[in-house]
Short mmCIF file of C-alpha atoms and ligand atoms in Angstrom, two decimals:
data_model
loop_
_atom_site.label_atom_id
_atom_site.label_comp_id
_atom_site.label_asym_id
_atom_site.label_seq_id
_atom_site.Cartn_x
_atom_site.Cartn_y
_atom_site.Cartn_z
CA MET A 1 -0.20 0.21 -0.04
CA VAL A 2 2.40 2.74 0.74
CA THR A 3 5.04 1.31 -1.82
CA SER A 4 2.71 1.85 -4.17
CA ARG A 5 1.73 5.51 -2.95
CA VAL A 6 5.26 6.22 -2.79
CA ALA A 7 7.30 4.58 -5.47
CA PRO A 8 5.78 6.48 -8.59
CA ARG A 9 6.26 10.14 -7.52
CA LEU A 10 10.14 9.68 -6.46
CA HIS A 11 11.16 7.28 -9.37
CA PRO A 12 12.72 8.25 -11.34
CA SER A 13 12.03 11.55 -12.97
CA LEU A 14 12.31 13.73 -9.69
CA LEU A 15 15.56 12.17 -8.50
CA ARG A 16 16.90 12.58 -12.20
CA ARG A 17 16.01 16.36 -11.81
CA MET A 18 17.83 16.46 -8.37
CA GLU A 19 20.80 15.03 -10.02
CA GLU A 20 20.76 17.73 -12.70
CA ALA A 21 19.98 20.47 -10.25
CA ARG A 22 23.26 19.36 -8.31
CA ALA A 23 25.26 19.41 -11.41
CA ARG A 24 23.93 22.65 -11.96
CA THR A 25 25.40 24.45 -8.59
CA ASP A 26 28.40 21.95 -8.88
CA ASN A 27 29.22 23.58 -12.17
CA LEU A 28 28.83 27.02 -10.81
CA PHE A 29 31.22 26.04 -7.98
CA GLU A 30 33.66 25.05 -10.32
CA LEU A 31 34.14 28.64 -11.60
CA LEU A 32 35.55 29.56 -8.46
CA PRO A 33 39.55 29.11 -7.74
CA LEU A 34 39.70 27.92 -4.13
CA SER A 35 41.17 30.98 -3.13
CA THR A 36 37.82 32.85 -3.62
CA LEU A 37 35.85 30.59 -1.39
CA TYR A 38 36.14 32.90 1.49
CA ASP A 39 35.23 35.96 -0.58
CA ARG A 40 32.07 37.85 -0.02
CA PRO A 41 31.00 39.36 -3.20
CA ILE A 42 27.89 41.17 -1.85
CA PRO A 43 28.04 42.89 1.33
CA GLU A 44 24.55 41.74 2.62
CA ARG A 45 25.23 37.88 1.95
CA HIS A 46 27.39 35.29 3.35
CA ARG A 47 30.62 34.46 2.15
CA LEU A 48 30.31 32.13 -0.80
CA ILE A 49 31.87 28.87 1.50
CA PHE A 50 28.47 29.29 3.31
CA TYR A 51 26.69 28.26 -0.09
CA VAL A 52 29.12 25.06 -0.57
CA GLY A 53 27.54 23.85 2.71
CA HIS A 54 24.13 25.30 2.69
CA LEU A 55 22.50 23.53 -0.01
CA GLU A 56 23.47 20.09 1.32
CA ALA A 57 22.45 21.29 4.99
CA PHE A 58 19.12 22.66 3.62
CA ASP A 59 18.52 19.11 1.92
CA GLY A 60 19.61 17.22 4.81
CA ASN A 61 17.25 19.31 7.54
CA LEU A 62 14.34 18.82 5.12
CA LEU A 63 14.42 15.39 4.18
CA ARG A 64 16.12 13.49 7.01
CA PRO A 65 12.98 13.69 9.33
CA ALA A 66 10.95 12.39 6.67
CA LEU A 67 13.48 9.77 5.90
CA GLY A 68 14.24 8.52 9.69
CA LEU A 69 17.59 9.35 9.52
CA GLU A 70 19.90 11.00 12.12
CA SER A 71 22.16 14.05 11.75
CA ARG A 72 25.78 13.26 11.34
CA ASP A 73 27.06 16.63 12.01
CA ALA A 74 24.15 18.77 13.87
CA ALA A 75 26.82 21.85 14.32
CA LEU A 76 27.41 21.93 10.35
CA ASP A 77 23.61 21.31 9.97
CA ALA A 78 23.29 24.77 12.06
CA LEU A 79 25.84 26.66 10.57
CA PHE A 80 24.60 26.24 7.04
CA ALA A 81 20.96 26.20 7.84
CA PHE A 82 19.79 29.61 6.75
CA GLY A 83 20.93 32.60 4.43
CA ILE A 84 21.07 36.32 5.36
CA ASP A 85 18.75 39.12 4.23
CA PRO A 86 19.63 42.09 6.50
CA VAL A 87 17.05 45.01 5.66
CA GLY A 88 17.99 47.55 8.10
CA GLY A 89 21.77 48.00 6.55
CA ASP A 90 23.32 45.62 9.56
CA LEU A 91 25.79 44.27 7.45
CA PRO A 92 27.63 40.98 8.77
CA THR A 93 30.90 41.12 10.11
CA ASP A 94 32.55 37.55 10.38
CA THR A 95 35.67 36.91 8.93
CA PRO A 96 37.19 34.03 6.83
CA THR A 97 38.59 32.24 9.76
CA ASP A 98 34.74 32.03 11.33
CA TRP A 99 33.89 29.39 8.67
CA PRO A 100 35.59 25.43 8.44
CA SER A 101 38.05 24.81 6.01
CA ILE A 102 37.13 23.90 2.39
CA GLU A 103 38.17 20.28 2.90
CA LYS A 104 35.73 19.97 6.00
CA VAL A 105 32.86 21.60 4.13
CA LYS A 106 33.32 19.51 0.97
CA LYS A 107 33.51 16.24 3.40
CA TYR A 108 30.30 17.44 5.04
CA LYS A 109 28.75 18.12 1.66
CA ARG A 110 29.90 14.56 0.10
CA GLY A 111 28.23 12.89 3.26
CA VAL A 112 24.92 14.32 3.33
CA ARG A 113 24.69 13.64 -0.34
CA ASP A 114 25.58 10.32 -0.08
CA SER A 115 23.32 9.36 2.96
CA LEU A 116 20.29 10.86 1.36
CA ASP A 117 20.77 9.22 -1.75
CA GLU A 118 21.14 5.97 -0.33
CA ALA A 119 17.64 6.35 1.76
CA LEU A 120 15.77 7.99 -1.12
CA SER A 121 16.75 5.21 -3.87
CA GLY A 122 16.24 2.51 -0.82
CA THR A 123 13.78 1.05 1.55
CA ARG A 124 13.45 4.12 3.90
CA ALA A 125 11.63 6.24 1.12
CA LEU A 126 9.50 3.31 0.27
CA HIS A 127 8.33 2.88 4.02
CA SER A 128 8.16 6.54 5.10
CA SER A 129 4.87 7.64 6.51
CA ASN A 130 5.59 11.19 5.47
CA SER A 131 2.57 12.28 3.28
CA GLU A 132 4.77 15.11 1.79
CA LEU A 133 7.82 12.91 0.71
CA ALA A 134 5.18 10.72 -0.84
CA ASP A 135 3.50 13.01 -2.60
CA GLY A 136 7.04 14.58 -4.14
CA THR A 137 6.52 17.99 -2.40
CA LEU A 138 9.94 17.60 -0.26
CA LEU A 139 11.86 16.82 -3.33
CA HIS A 140 10.31 19.76 -5.34
CA VAL A 141 11.28 22.07 -2.64
CA ALA A 142 14.74 20.40 -2.63
CA ILE A 143 15.07 20.75 -6.49
CA GLU A 144 13.91 24.25 -6.78
CA HIS A 145 15.57 25.61 -3.58
CA ARG A 146 18.84 24.54 -5.18
CA LEU A 147 17.97 25.90 -8.72
CA MET A 148 17.28 29.36 -7.04
CA HIS A 149 20.63 29.17 -5.63
CA ALA A 150 21.63 28.68 -8.83
CA GLU A 151 20.61 32.02 -9.77
CA THR A 152 21.73 33.43 -6.49
CA LEU A 153 25.44 31.96 -6.98
CA ALA A 154 25.30 33.43 -10.79
CA TYR A 155 24.59 36.76 -9.52
CA LEU A 156 27.24 36.47 -6.34
CA LEU A 157 29.67 35.51 -8.94
CA HIS A 158 28.89 38.34 -11.42
CA ASN A 159 29.97 40.85 -8.46
CA LEU A 160 33.35 39.21 -8.15
CA SER A 161 35.94 40.97 -10.26
CA THR A 162 36.97 38.93 -13.27
CA ASP A 163 40.21 37.82 -11.71
CA ARG A 164 38.37 35.99 -9.10
CA LYS A 165 36.77 33.46 -11.01
CA TRP A 166 37.76 31.12 -14.08
CA HIS A 167 36.66 32.68 -17.51
CA GLN A 168 33.87 31.22 -19.78
CA GLY A 169 34.58 33.25 -22.99
CA SER A 170 34.88 36.95 -23.03
CA ALA A 171 31.82 39.46 -22.75
CA LYS A 172 31.54 40.49 -26.25
CA PRO A 173 30.09 43.95 -27.13
CA ASP A 174 26.57 44.62 -28.21
CA TRP A 175 26.14 47.21 -30.62
CA ARG A 176 22.22 46.85 -31.31
CA SER A 177 20.54 50.23 -30.16
CA SER A 178 17.51 50.63 -27.92
CA PRO A 179 14.39 49.99 -29.65
CA SER A 180 11.91 52.88 -29.64
CA PRO A 181 9.50 52.86 -26.52
CA ARG A 182 6.05 52.32 -27.14
CA GLN A 183 3.02 51.19 -24.81
CA LEU A 184 0.43 48.99 -25.11
CA THR A 185 -3.21 49.16 -23.93
CA ILE A 186 -4.51 46.39 -21.89
CA PRO A 187 -8.37 46.47 -21.56
CA ALA A 188 -10.40 45.99 -18.24
CA GLY A 189 -10.55 42.33 -17.33
CA MET A 190 -9.67 39.68 -14.91
CA ALA A 191 -6.30 38.54 -13.73
CA ALA A 192 -6.30 34.95 -12.23
CA LEU A 193 -3.30 34.94 -9.55
CA GLY A 194 -2.15 32.28 -7.59
CA ARG A 195 -3.17 28.73 -8.28
CA ALA A 196 -5.50 26.20 -6.83
CA ARG A 197 -4.66 23.28 -4.43
CA GLY A 198 -4.24 20.28 -6.69
CA ASP A 199 -1.56 17.49 -7.88
CA ALA A 200 1.26 20.08 -9.22
CA PHE A 201 3.74 21.32 -7.00
CA GLY A 202 3.85 25.29 -5.80
CA TRP A 203 5.53 27.41 -3.29
CA ASP A 204 3.36 28.46 -0.35
CA ASN A 205 2.79 31.67 -1.61
CA GLU A 206 1.30 30.71 -4.82
CA PHE A 207 -1.77 29.64 -3.33
CA GLU A 208 -4.87 29.83 -3.62
CA ALA A 209 -6.34 31.03 -6.82
CA TYR A 210 -7.13 34.49 -6.41
CA ILE A 211 -9.16 36.63 -8.84
CA GLU A 212 -8.16 40.21 -9.25
CA GLU A 213 -10.53 42.85 -11.46
CA VAL A 214 -7.97 45.24 -13.13
CA PRO A 215 -9.16 48.22 -14.68
CA THR A 216 -7.78 49.79 -18.30
CA PHE A 217 -4.17 50.63 -18.29
CA SER A 218 -1.36 51.10 -20.94
CA ILE A 219 2.14 49.48 -20.36
CA ASP A 220 5.58 49.51 -21.94
CA ALA A 221 5.72 46.92 -24.60
CA PHE A 222 9.44 46.01 -23.45
CA PRO A 223 11.42 46.64 -20.16
CA VAL A 224 13.24 49.92 -19.66
CA THR A 225 16.67 49.52 -21.51
CA ASN A 226 20.16 50.52 -20.54
CA GLY A 227 19.62 53.04 -23.26
CA GLU A 228 16.51 54.47 -21.95
CA TYR A 229 17.62 54.61 -18.58
CA LEU A 230 20.82 56.51 -19.63
CA LYS A 231 18.44 59.46 -20.43
CA PHE A 232 17.59 59.41 -16.44
CA VAL A 233 20.86 59.25 -15.39
CA GLU A 234 22.04 62.04 -17.84
CA ALA A 235 18.92 64.24 -16.55
CA GLY A 236 20.33 64.13 -13.27
CA GLY A 237 17.74 61.70 -12.12
CA TYR A 238 20.35 60.24 -9.21
CA GLU A 239 20.77 64.13 -8.11
CA GLU A 240 16.97 64.98 -7.55
CA SER A 241 15.42 63.88 -4.29
CA ARG A 242 11.95 64.78 -5.82
CA TYR A 243 12.17 61.44 -7.83
CA TRP A 244 12.94 59.36 -4.90
CA SER A 245 10.50 58.24 -2.00
CA PRO A 246 12.14 59.79 1.37
CA GLU A 247 13.51 56.41 2.68
CA SER A 248 14.80 55.61 -0.96
CA TRP A 249 16.77 58.79 -1.06
CA LYS A 250 18.17 58.20 2.49
CA TRP A 251 19.58 54.93 1.48
CA LYS A 252 20.61 56.13 -1.84
CA SER A 253 22.78 59.00 -0.30
CA GLY A 254 23.92 57.04 2.68
CA ALA A 255 25.18 54.06 0.15
CA LYS A 256 26.26 56.40 -2.47
CA VAL A 257 24.16 55.12 -5.08
CA GLU A 258 24.85 56.99 -8.02
CA GLN A 259 24.14 54.56 -11.04
CA PRO A 260 23.19 51.12 -11.80
CA GLN A 261 25.03 48.65 -9.88
CA PHE A 262 25.82 46.95 -13.51
CA TRP A 263 27.38 50.07 -14.62
CA ALA A 264 30.67 51.34 -14.62
CA ARG A 265 32.69 54.34 -15.91
CA ARG A 266 35.78 53.62 -18.12
CA MET A 267 38.61 54.74 -16.75
CA THR A 268 42.51 54.91 -17.83
CA SER A 269 45.31 53.03 -16.13
CA SER A 270 46.17 55.55 -13.95
CA GLY A 271 42.37 55.66 -12.36
CA ASP A 272 40.80 58.79 -13.99
CA ILE A 273 37.43 58.46 -15.28
CA VAL A 274 37.34 58.57 -19.50
CA GLY A 275 33.72 59.31 -19.49
CA GLU A 276 31.94 56.59 -21.58
CA TRP A 277 29.43 54.18 -19.56
CA GLU A 278 30.51 50.57 -19.47
CA TYR A 279 28.62 47.17 -18.46
CA ARG A 280 29.52 44.83 -15.92
CA ALA A 281 28.95 41.50 -17.86
CA MET A 282 29.70 38.29 -16.06
CA PHE A 283 33.14 37.88 -17.71
CA GLY A 284 34.35 41.09 -18.15
CA ARG A 285 33.54 45.12 -19.21
CA ILE A 286 32.04 45.93 -22.59
CA PRO A 287 30.64 49.14 -23.92
CA LEU A 288 27.09 49.72 -22.33
CA PRO A 289 24.51 47.53 -24.13
CA LEU A 290 21.78 50.32 -25.07
CA SER A 291 19.25 47.51 -26.11
CA TRP A 292 19.42 45.07 -23.00
CA PRO A 293 17.07 45.63 -19.93
CA VAL A 294 18.67 47.82 -17.25
CA TYR A 295 19.07 45.80 -13.77
CA VAL A 296 18.03 48.09 -10.88
CA SER A 297 16.89 47.95 -7.36
CA HIS A 298 12.98 48.83 -6.74
CA ALA A 299 14.05 52.19 -5.41
CA GLU A 300 15.89 53.01 -8.75
CA ALA A 301 13.26 51.74 -10.94
CA SER A 302 10.64 53.56 -8.90
CA ALA A 303 12.56 56.82 -9.12
CA TYR A 304 12.87 56.64 -13.19
CA ALA A 305 9.12 55.98 -13.04
CA CYS A 306 8.45 58.87 -11.06
CA TRP A 307 10.95 60.90 -13.59
CA ALA A 308 8.83 59.59 -16.76
CA GLY A 309 5.55 60.33 -14.77
CA LYS A 310 4.44 56.71 -14.78
CA GLN A 311 4.61 54.12 -12.08
CA LEU A 312 5.46 50.47 -11.77
CA PRO A 313 2.66 47.97 -12.57
CA THR A 314 1.08 46.18 -9.56
CA GLU A 315 1.26 42.33 -10.16
CA ALA A 316 -2.20 41.97 -11.40
CA GLU A 317 -1.37 44.48 -14.03
CA TRP A 318 1.64 42.65 -14.83
CA HIS A 319 0.18 39.24 -14.73
CA ARG A 320 -2.84 40.51 -16.99
CA ALA A 321 -0.43 42.35 -19.19
CA ALA A 322 1.55 38.81 -19.81
CA TYR A 323 -1.22 36.03 -19.44
CA GLY A 324 -4.39 37.95 -20.54
CA SER A 325 -5.97 37.97 -23.86
CA PRO A 326 -8.42 40.18 -25.85
CA SER A 327 -11.22 37.27 -25.59
CA GLY A 328 -10.73 37.39 -22.07
CA THR A 329 -9.04 33.74 -21.85
CA GLU A 330 -5.75 33.36 -19.86
CA SER A 331 -2.78 31.37 -21.13
CA ASN A 332 0.07 29.37 -19.27
CA TYR A 333 2.56 31.27 -20.81
CA PRO A 334 2.68 34.66 -22.92
CA TRP A 335 2.94 33.18 -25.69
CA GLY A 336 0.49 30.23 -25.57
CA ASP A 337 0.33 27.15 -23.54
CA ALA A 338 3.65 25.67 -25.35
CA PRO A 339 6.39 24.68 -22.91
CA PRO A 340 9.22 27.68 -23.01
CA ASN A 341 12.07 27.13 -25.45
CA ARG A 342 14.65 29.19 -26.20
CA THR A 343 13.06 31.23 -29.18
CA HIS A 344 10.66 32.57 -26.15
CA GLY A 345 13.38 34.01 -24.07
CA ASN A 346 16.99 34.41 -22.29
CA PHE A 347 16.15 32.02 -19.32
CA HIS A 348 17.33 28.52 -18.16
CA PHE A 349 21.07 29.28 -18.36
CA GLU A 350 21.16 29.82 -21.86
CA MET A 351 23.42 32.73 -21.49
CA TRP A 352 25.66 34.61 -18.68
CA ASP A 353 23.98 38.00 -19.53
CA ALA A 354 21.06 39.59 -20.87
CA THR A 355 20.13 40.07 -24.59
CA ALA A 356 18.09 42.90 -26.73
CA VAL A 357 14.74 43.22 -25.14
CA ASP A 358 13.28 42.84 -28.37
CA ALA A 359 15.35 39.74 -29.25
CA HIS A 360 12.45 37.32 -28.70
CA PRO A 361 9.60 38.15 -30.48
CA ALA A 362 8.11 34.52 -30.37
CA GLY A 363 7.93 35.50 -26.74
CA ALA A 364 5.12 38.38 -26.94
CA SER A 365 1.86 37.92 -25.26
CA ALA A 366 -1.56 38.05 -26.68
CA PHE A 367 -1.50 41.92 -26.18
CA GLY A 368 1.92 42.26 -27.97
CA VAL A 369 4.13 42.87 -24.88
CA LEU A 370 7.39 41.63 -25.29
CA ASP A 371 10.45 40.12 -23.41
CA LEU A 372 8.25 39.02 -20.25
CA LEU A 373 9.62 35.86 -19.13
CA GLY A 374 13.41 35.56 -19.00
CA ASN A 375 16.19 38.22 -19.73
CA GLY A 376 15.25 40.12 -16.01
CA TRP A 377 12.94 39.69 -13.14
CA GLU A 378 10.47 42.64 -13.29
CA TRP A 379 9.51 44.90 -10.36
CA THR A 380 6.11 45.55 -9.45
CA ARG A 381 4.93 47.88 -6.96
CA THR A 382 2.80 45.19 -4.99
CA PRO A 383 4.42 44.39 -1.68
CA PHE A 384 4.80 40.89 -1.00
CA ALA A 385 1.95 39.53 0.53
CA PRO A 386 -0.08 36.35 1.12
CA PHE A 387 -3.18 35.37 -1.03
CA PRO A 388 -6.23 34.80 0.64
CA GLY A 389 -6.25 31.26 1.65
CA PHE A 390 -2.20 30.90 2.51
CA ARG A 391 -0.88 28.19 4.29
CA ALA A 392 2.61 28.12 5.13
CA PHE A 393 4.51 24.95 4.68
CA SER A 394 4.61 23.05 7.91
CA PHE A 395 7.99 21.70 7.07
CA TYR A 396 9.43 25.28 6.25
CA PRO A 397 7.05 27.88 7.87
CA GLY A 398 9.40 30.83 7.19
CA TYR A 399 9.75 30.35 3.48
CA SER A 400 7.67 33.07 2.68
CA ALA A 401 6.23 34.20 5.80
CA ASN A 402 8.97 35.94 7.42
CA PHE A 403 8.97 38.04 4.37
CA PHE A 404 5.00 39.65 4.61
CA ASP A 405 6.68 42.25 6.25
CA GLY A 406 5.56 45.48 3.51
CA LYS A 407 9.40 45.74 3.09
CA HIS A 408 9.72 43.47 -0.03
CA PHE A 409 7.83 43.78 -3.30
CA VAL A 410 7.13 41.41 -5.69
CA LEU A 411 8.84 40.41 -9.11
CA LYS A 412 7.84 38.45 -12.13
CA GLY A 413 9.17 37.05 -15.10
CA GLY A 414 12.48 35.43 -14.64
CA SER A 415 16.32 36.20 -15.73
CA PRO A 416 18.97 34.38 -18.01
CA GLN A 417 19.74 32.26 -14.61
CA THR A 418 16.19 31.23 -13.96
CA ASP A 419 15.39 27.50 -14.47
CA ALA A 420 12.54 27.15 -16.80
CA CYS A 421 10.38 25.35 -14.32
CA MET A 422 10.10 28.58 -12.28
CA LEU A 423 8.60 30.42 -15.58
CA ARG A 424 5.13 29.03 -14.41
CA ARG A 425 2.39 31.26 -14.53
CA PRO A 426 1.89 31.43 -10.22
CA PHE A 427 5.64 31.67 -9.54
CA ARG A 428 6.44 34.97 -7.38
CA ASN A 429 9.85 36.13 -6.59
CA TRP A 430 10.32 39.15 -4.06
CA PHE A 431 13.35 41.42 -2.63
CA GLN A 432 13.50 44.29 -0.64
CA PRO A 433 13.48 47.42 -2.32
CA HIS A 434 17.20 48.53 -1.69
CA TYR A 435 18.92 45.38 -3.44
CA THR A 436 21.02 46.30 -6.34
CA TYR A 437 22.72 42.97 -7.35
CA VAL A 438 19.74 40.93 -8.77
CA TYR A 439 19.01 40.32 -12.19
CA ALA A 440 15.96 42.59 -12.09
CA THR A 441 14.99 45.46 -14.39
CA PHE A 442 11.26 46.90 -14.82
CA ARG A 443 8.81 48.38 -17.23
CA CYS A 444 6.11 51.19 -16.37
CA VAL A 445 2.37 51.57 -16.70
CA GLU A 446 0.05 54.57 -16.95
CA GLU A 447 -3.41 54.08 -15.36
FE1 FE2 B 501 18.72 28.40 0.79
#
C-alpha cells in the first residue's frame, strides 16, 4: 500500500531532476578558484563558502526527518541552515577564519549527499509515512531551492572581479540600438492570480487561486533598456530627491548609489574616469549595451518611473499584460500554452548575460507585450503578501511568511539564470527595495 503510493512519485523523474540540479550548482562552484571561496562578493550576503555547505544542509534538514535519518554533524547542519537578508543596513561582520576549512565543508557535503541518496533510492523512502515525501513535495522543494540558489550564485559570482573566477569566454560588445519605446493598451479584465490546490507542486505563496479585476491601463511593450535609463541618469535623476521616496533617498545618499550596480565608468590605467559608460558583464566589461534591459533596485526603478510620469505595474497588471488576452482567456505562458523554449526568451542558463529586449518576438503575449519571461525579473509595486487562503509549509514555515513585512516587493518574469520550471504562471519572486545586485529590471504603466 505504502510502496505503491510512494514509488511512482519518487522514481525516476524527481531523482533525476535532483541530479541535474546538483550538477547545475556544482558547475557554478567550479568557476571559483579555491582562493575565492572565502570572498564575500555582496556585503549583504554570506561568504561563498556558506553556499557550498548550505545546499546540502538544506536538503539534509528538510529530508532527514521524513526518511528517519539521524544528523551526522548537527553543528554544520545549523551553521549552514539559513542565508541572511538584512534590511536595516546591519551587515555581517564575520571573518574567513570564522568558517570551516574547504576540506571539511566538502566532506560534509559528500556525506549528506550520499546518505540522502541511499535513503531516497532505498527502502527508507518506500516505507516513509511522510505524506509530503510521498507526494513529491519535499523533493520539489529541494530541487527548486537549489535551482533558485543557482541564480543567487550566478549574481554573487557576477559581482566578483574577473580575476577571482575562471573565465568562460569573454563578454562581447552588443551594438544594437535600443528599440523605440511604445506603450500598449490593456483593456479592463480579470487577472487569475495564484493557483488552486491540486496535484502540481507550488511554493506556499503561490496558493490559493485569486481573481483580481484590473481596470484599463497601458504598459511599456519592452522592459526599460540601458539606453532609456541612460536618459534618466543624464537628466540628473540620481541627484534630484523629488524622484525618490524619502526612505529611498536616504538609502541612496547613505550608500552613495549614483548609477545602476551593473554600470561602471571607463577608467584610464591611472584611474581617471574617461567618460563612457561600460557594463559589467559576467566575464568582463563591455560598452554599455543600450538594447539590454537595465538591472536596478526597486528604489531606482520607482525613481525612474516617477521621472517619466508613470509608475511600476501592480502584480495583477503585470499578470494581465502577460497572460491575459483580448478574448478574456488566460494562457499558461505569454506566448500560449507551449512549454518554454529558447525562442521565447532568455532563461534557463542559456546565456550568462542579458540580450536585447526585442530579441524574442516569439515570446510576445496576446496583447503584444515582449520580453516578459527571462532577460530579467520585473519589479512590481505590489508588496509581497499572502493570497487569501495562504498556508505556510509545515516543514518550512518561514519560507514566505518571514517576508510578509511590507518591506519586500513582488517580482515576476525570470532572468537568464532562472530555471525554466520557475517560469510557471503563479511563481512569485520578492526582494527588498534597496537590493541592487539581482537580475531585475522593470517596465512602466499608466492608468
Ligand atoms: Fe537557501
